[in-house]
Each structure stands twice: as structure tokens, then as C-alpha cells.
Amino acid sequence: MTDNRAGTSIDKHIGALLSGGFKEFLNFVKTHDDLEIAFRGNSNKVTIYYHNHMMWDLSFSRGNKLKVTVSFNHARYCADWLTKFDDLKNEGFDVSKCVINTIPVRIGNLSCLANSFSVDFVTKTYNVMKDAIDTYFTWSRKHDYFKNTDANRKVNLVEKVAQQEIYRYFKNGVEISKDKYLCLYDLEFAQKNAPEGNKPDFLGIIYNKGFIEQVVMVEVKSLKGALGGSSGIRNHYKGMKNYNSNPVNVIARIVEAKEYLAKLHKLGLRESWVKNGLTNAIIANLPQTVAGTIGNVIFLTDEVCECYKWRKSSHRKSLYRKGRCPIILFYYDYESALRKGKSGYSWFSIY
């Protein structure tokens, strides 16, 4: 299969979102700023994210029916998980393979097949899963009702909230220098069978009012531990650079970027792009060349911001020399973002 998350394999999904049985999901996303649509052509599906976690997977069954999938594991910290389970069962989700009367509870992903999905279905499943994911993201120690044990998930989830805030803030294009804009268009990127082991958090573009300068791979780090170790920022930067040195990867990402951006335009999800100078004509003219077309951007948030600003370390001295890789320190209201799904304030500074 061609490595293209926005290729022809999801044309049918786009049609169903525009005027078919998935159209209420598209309408819902347009009125809920906490949700993001991502194309997953390599897996023949479209994913809608909340807090960078799957809210819904939209796909087609072997019988060509529309298929909606949710990850019910998010409900494992909810005291009312069984009520949520019954709510989804009543909406038509298949629960025939679930084990709910023993410990551990085994549910996993739940799917529902239909010819079309109503506003009521979308709203009800959103409310169930949003509450489950919100509980999953709470700071305090929680009880895992599926395993009947306690667990502390705080450390692992700060970065996920930061990622969602950054994506929301930059998805419509933000001016990062005079007449130069950064726009994020895809999240949770992982190339098929990538020997470089590269998995940045976002894909984006840097463009001015005349042309697209670069497709960029974006990494986010939020906790002090992210500055070192096997998953540290040095290794991520090295992985991105190695990935970008392969011409096959570069051409694949450029072709994909053109189709991805055009499909977002078609769905009406980036209307502000035109105001900022990113038109379909500019997208179509994205140069299909290797040298300099793929770049990197690193976002630092939360406690890592202060580490970067004040700590005179080799990270700052050697890895992020001016002109080598833009570093953006991003600040936001974590508690507001977590509770309301919308930040009370966000701002950034660029190095």
C-alpha cells in the first residue's frame, strides 16, 4: 500500500463526511473546538481525536456499512463505567465479546455498524466518551475499576493535554515571524515501516503569503525527563533528521501534504487559511523536491520551558543553535484546558 494517509483510500470517507452517513460527525467537529479530524488512509479510516486520544474511528465494514469505533478502555477509571457501557450498548455498539463479570474486565474497542448516524447518536456517544477521557486525564490518584487496583496516571498525560492545546492553537495558522505562518495539519504521525523509528507529534507547514516554504515535523516535550534518555529530545531530533535525509520519505510526505491540506479545505475545516494566504493554488504548487523541503520544529511546555530558558546545558548550546531548528516555548492554562476543553489563555515565544 502507498504510504499516504490522505490518499484515494479515504475518498469514500470524505464523501460520507460531506453528504453521507458520517456527515453529522463533521458537523459536530465544526462546532466543537476540542475535536480534531485526522486522515488515516494507511488504515482505511478517519480518526476524530479529543485530548489527542481517539474519540471515534470512522471506517467501513466488509459489507460496506458505516462503522464507528470507540476505545472503551478510557472508562477504566470511571466509577460509573457500567452505566457508560450500557449507554453505548443501547446505541447499538456490539458488546458480544466483552467480559464484564470478572476481574480483569475485558472490553477494549467497541464498534457500531449502520447505514448512517444521527445527531443524537453522535451527541450521546460524545458525552459518554468525553466524560471517560476527562476522568482518564485527571491529576489525582485513581482507581482502575477494570483491574480493581489503584494507579497514578498524572506523569504520562501532561504532554497529551499540551499537544492538544498546541494543535488547536496552531491548526488555523499562526504568524511566527513577519508574514511567515506555522500551520499544523496532522497529529500522532507514524510512517508505515519506518526504519528510522521516527514518530513526531505533528505534521505542519511553514508558509508565507506566496508559497509553502517547508513541510515540518513537530515534537512536543513537557516534562523534565524529556530532556534526556532514550525518549529524550536529542534522540527525537536525531530521528527526525535521519528520517528527513531519506528522499523517499521526503517525497511521500510532500505528496501526502498536498492531498491532506486539500481534503481539509474540501471539508471546510480550515476556512481561516485563505484569510492568511494559504489557498488551494498555493497548496497545489508545493514543490516536490527533496533539498530543504522537510524541516523540524520543537515545542517545549510546562516545566521544560523553565529548564530550557535558564539551564545552560548542552541541549541548548549544541542541539538548538539558532537557525538549526526553531524552538517554541508554549504557555497555556492547563487546568482550564483539562476541565473545559478550551484554554483560558495561550501564548508562545520563539527562539
Coordinates of C-alpha atoms in Angstrom, one line a residue, residues 15-135:
G15 CA -17.8 11.7 0.6
A16 CA -19.6 10.2 3.7
L17 CA -18.5 13.1 5.8
L18 CA -19.7 15.7 3.3
S19 CA -23.1 14.3 2.4
G20 CA -23.4 10.7 3.5
G21 CA -23.9 8.8 6.7
F22 CA -20.9 10.3 8.5
K23 CA -22.0 14.0 7.9
E24 CA -23.2 14.6 11.5
F25 CA -19.7 13.8 12.7
L26 CA -18.3 16.5 10.5
N27 CA -21.0 19.0 11.6
F28 CA -20.3 18.1 15.2
V29 CA -16.5 18.7 14.9
K30 CA -17.1 22.1 13.3
T31 CA -19.0 23.2 16.4
H32 CA -16.6 21.6 19.0
D33 CA -13.2 23.1 19.1
D34 CA -11.9 20.3 21.3
L35 CA -12.2 17.8 18.5
E36 CA -9.8 17.2 15.6
I37 CA -10.2 15.2 12.4
A38 CA -7.2 13.2 11.2
F39 CA -7.0 11.1 8.0
R40 CA -5.7 7.6 8.4
G41 CA -5.6 6.4 4.8
N42 CA -2.9 3.7 5.6
S43 CA -5.5 2.1 7.9
N44 CA -8.6 3.0 5.7
K45 CA -10.2 5.2 8.3
V46 CA -10.7 8.7 9.6
T47 CA -10.0 9.3 13.3
I48 CA -11.5 12.1 15.4
Y49 CA -9.4 13.0 18.4
Y50 CA -10.1 14.5 21.8
H51 CA -7.0 15.4 24.0
N52 CA -5.0 13.6 21.3
H53 CA -6.9 10.4 22.2
M54 CA -9.3 8.6 19.9
M55 CA -12.9 9.8 20.3
W56 CA -14.2 7.9 17.2
D57 CA -12.7 5.9 14.4
L58 CA -14.8 6.1 11.2
S59 CA -14.5 3.3 8.7
F60 CA -16.4 0.9 6.5
S61 CA -17.2 -2.7 7.3
R62 CA -16.6 -5.6 4.9
G63 CA -20.2 -5.4 4.0
N64 CA -19.7 -1.7 3.1
K65 CA -21.7 -0.4 6.1
L66 CA -20.5 2.6 8.0
K67 CA -18.6 1.7 11.1
V68 CA -17.9 3.7 14.3
T69 CA -15.4 2.5 16.9
V70 CA -14.6 3.9 20.3
S71 CA -11.9 2.8 22.8
F72 CA -13.8 1.9 26.0
N73 CA -10.5 1.4 27.9
H74 CA -10.7 5.1 28.7
A75 CA -13.6 4.4 31.0
R76 CA -11.5 2.2 33.3
Y77 CA -11.2 5.0 35.9
C78 CA -14.9 5.8 35.9
A79 CA -17.0 4.6 38.9
D80 CA -20.0 4.6 36.6
W81 CA -18.2 2.6 33.8
L82 CA -21.0 0.0 33.7
T83 CA -23.6 2.7 33.1
K84 CA -21.5 4.1 30.3
F85 CA -21.1 0.6 28.9
D86 CA -24.9 0.1 28.9
D87 CA -25.4 3.5 27.2
L88 CA -23.2 2.5 24.3
K89 CA -24.8 -0.9 24.1
N90 CA -28.2 0.8 23.8
E91 CA -26.8 2.9 21.0
G92 CA -26.1 -0.2 19.0
F93 CA -22.4 -1.0 19.9
D94 CA -21.5 -4.7 19.7
V95 CA -20.6 -6.0 23.1
S96 CA -20.8 -9.7 22.4
K97 CA -17.1 -10.3 23.0
C98 CA -16.8 -8.3 26.2
V99 CA -16.1 -9.8 29.6
I100 CA -17.6 -7.6 32.3
N101 CA -18.4 -10.0 35.2
T102 CA -14.8 -10.9 36.2
I103 CA -11.6 -9.2 37.1
P104 CA -9.9 -8.0 35.0
V105 CA -12.8 -6.6 32.9
R106 CA -12.1 -7.0 29.2
I107 CA -13.9 -4.6 26.8
G108 CA -11.4 -2.8 24.6
N109 CA -12.7 -1.3 21.4
L110 CA -16.5 -1.2 20.7
S111 CA -17.9 -0.8 17.2
C112 CA -21.3 0.0 15.8
L113 CA -22.5 -0.6 12.2
A114 CA -25.2 1.4 10.5
N115 CA -26.2 2.9 7.1
S116 CA -26.0 6.4 8.7
F117 CA -25.6 8.0 12.1
S118 CA -27.9 10.6 13.6
V119 CA -27.1 13.8 15.5
D120 CA -28.5 12.1 18.6
F121 CA -26.1 9.2 18.2
V122 CA -23.1 11.5 17.8
T123 CA -24.1 13.6 20.8
K124 CA -24.7 10.7 23.2
T125 CA -21.5 8.9 22.3
Y126 CA -19.5 12.1 22.6
N127 CA -20.9 12.8 26.1
V128 CA -20.1 9.2 27.2
M129 CA -16.6 9.1 25.8
K130 CA -15.7 12.7 26.7
D131 CA -16.5 12.1 30.4
A132 CA -14.5 8.9 30.3
I133 CA -11.5 10.6 28.7
D134 CA -11.7 13.6 31.0
T135 CA -11.7 11.2 34.0

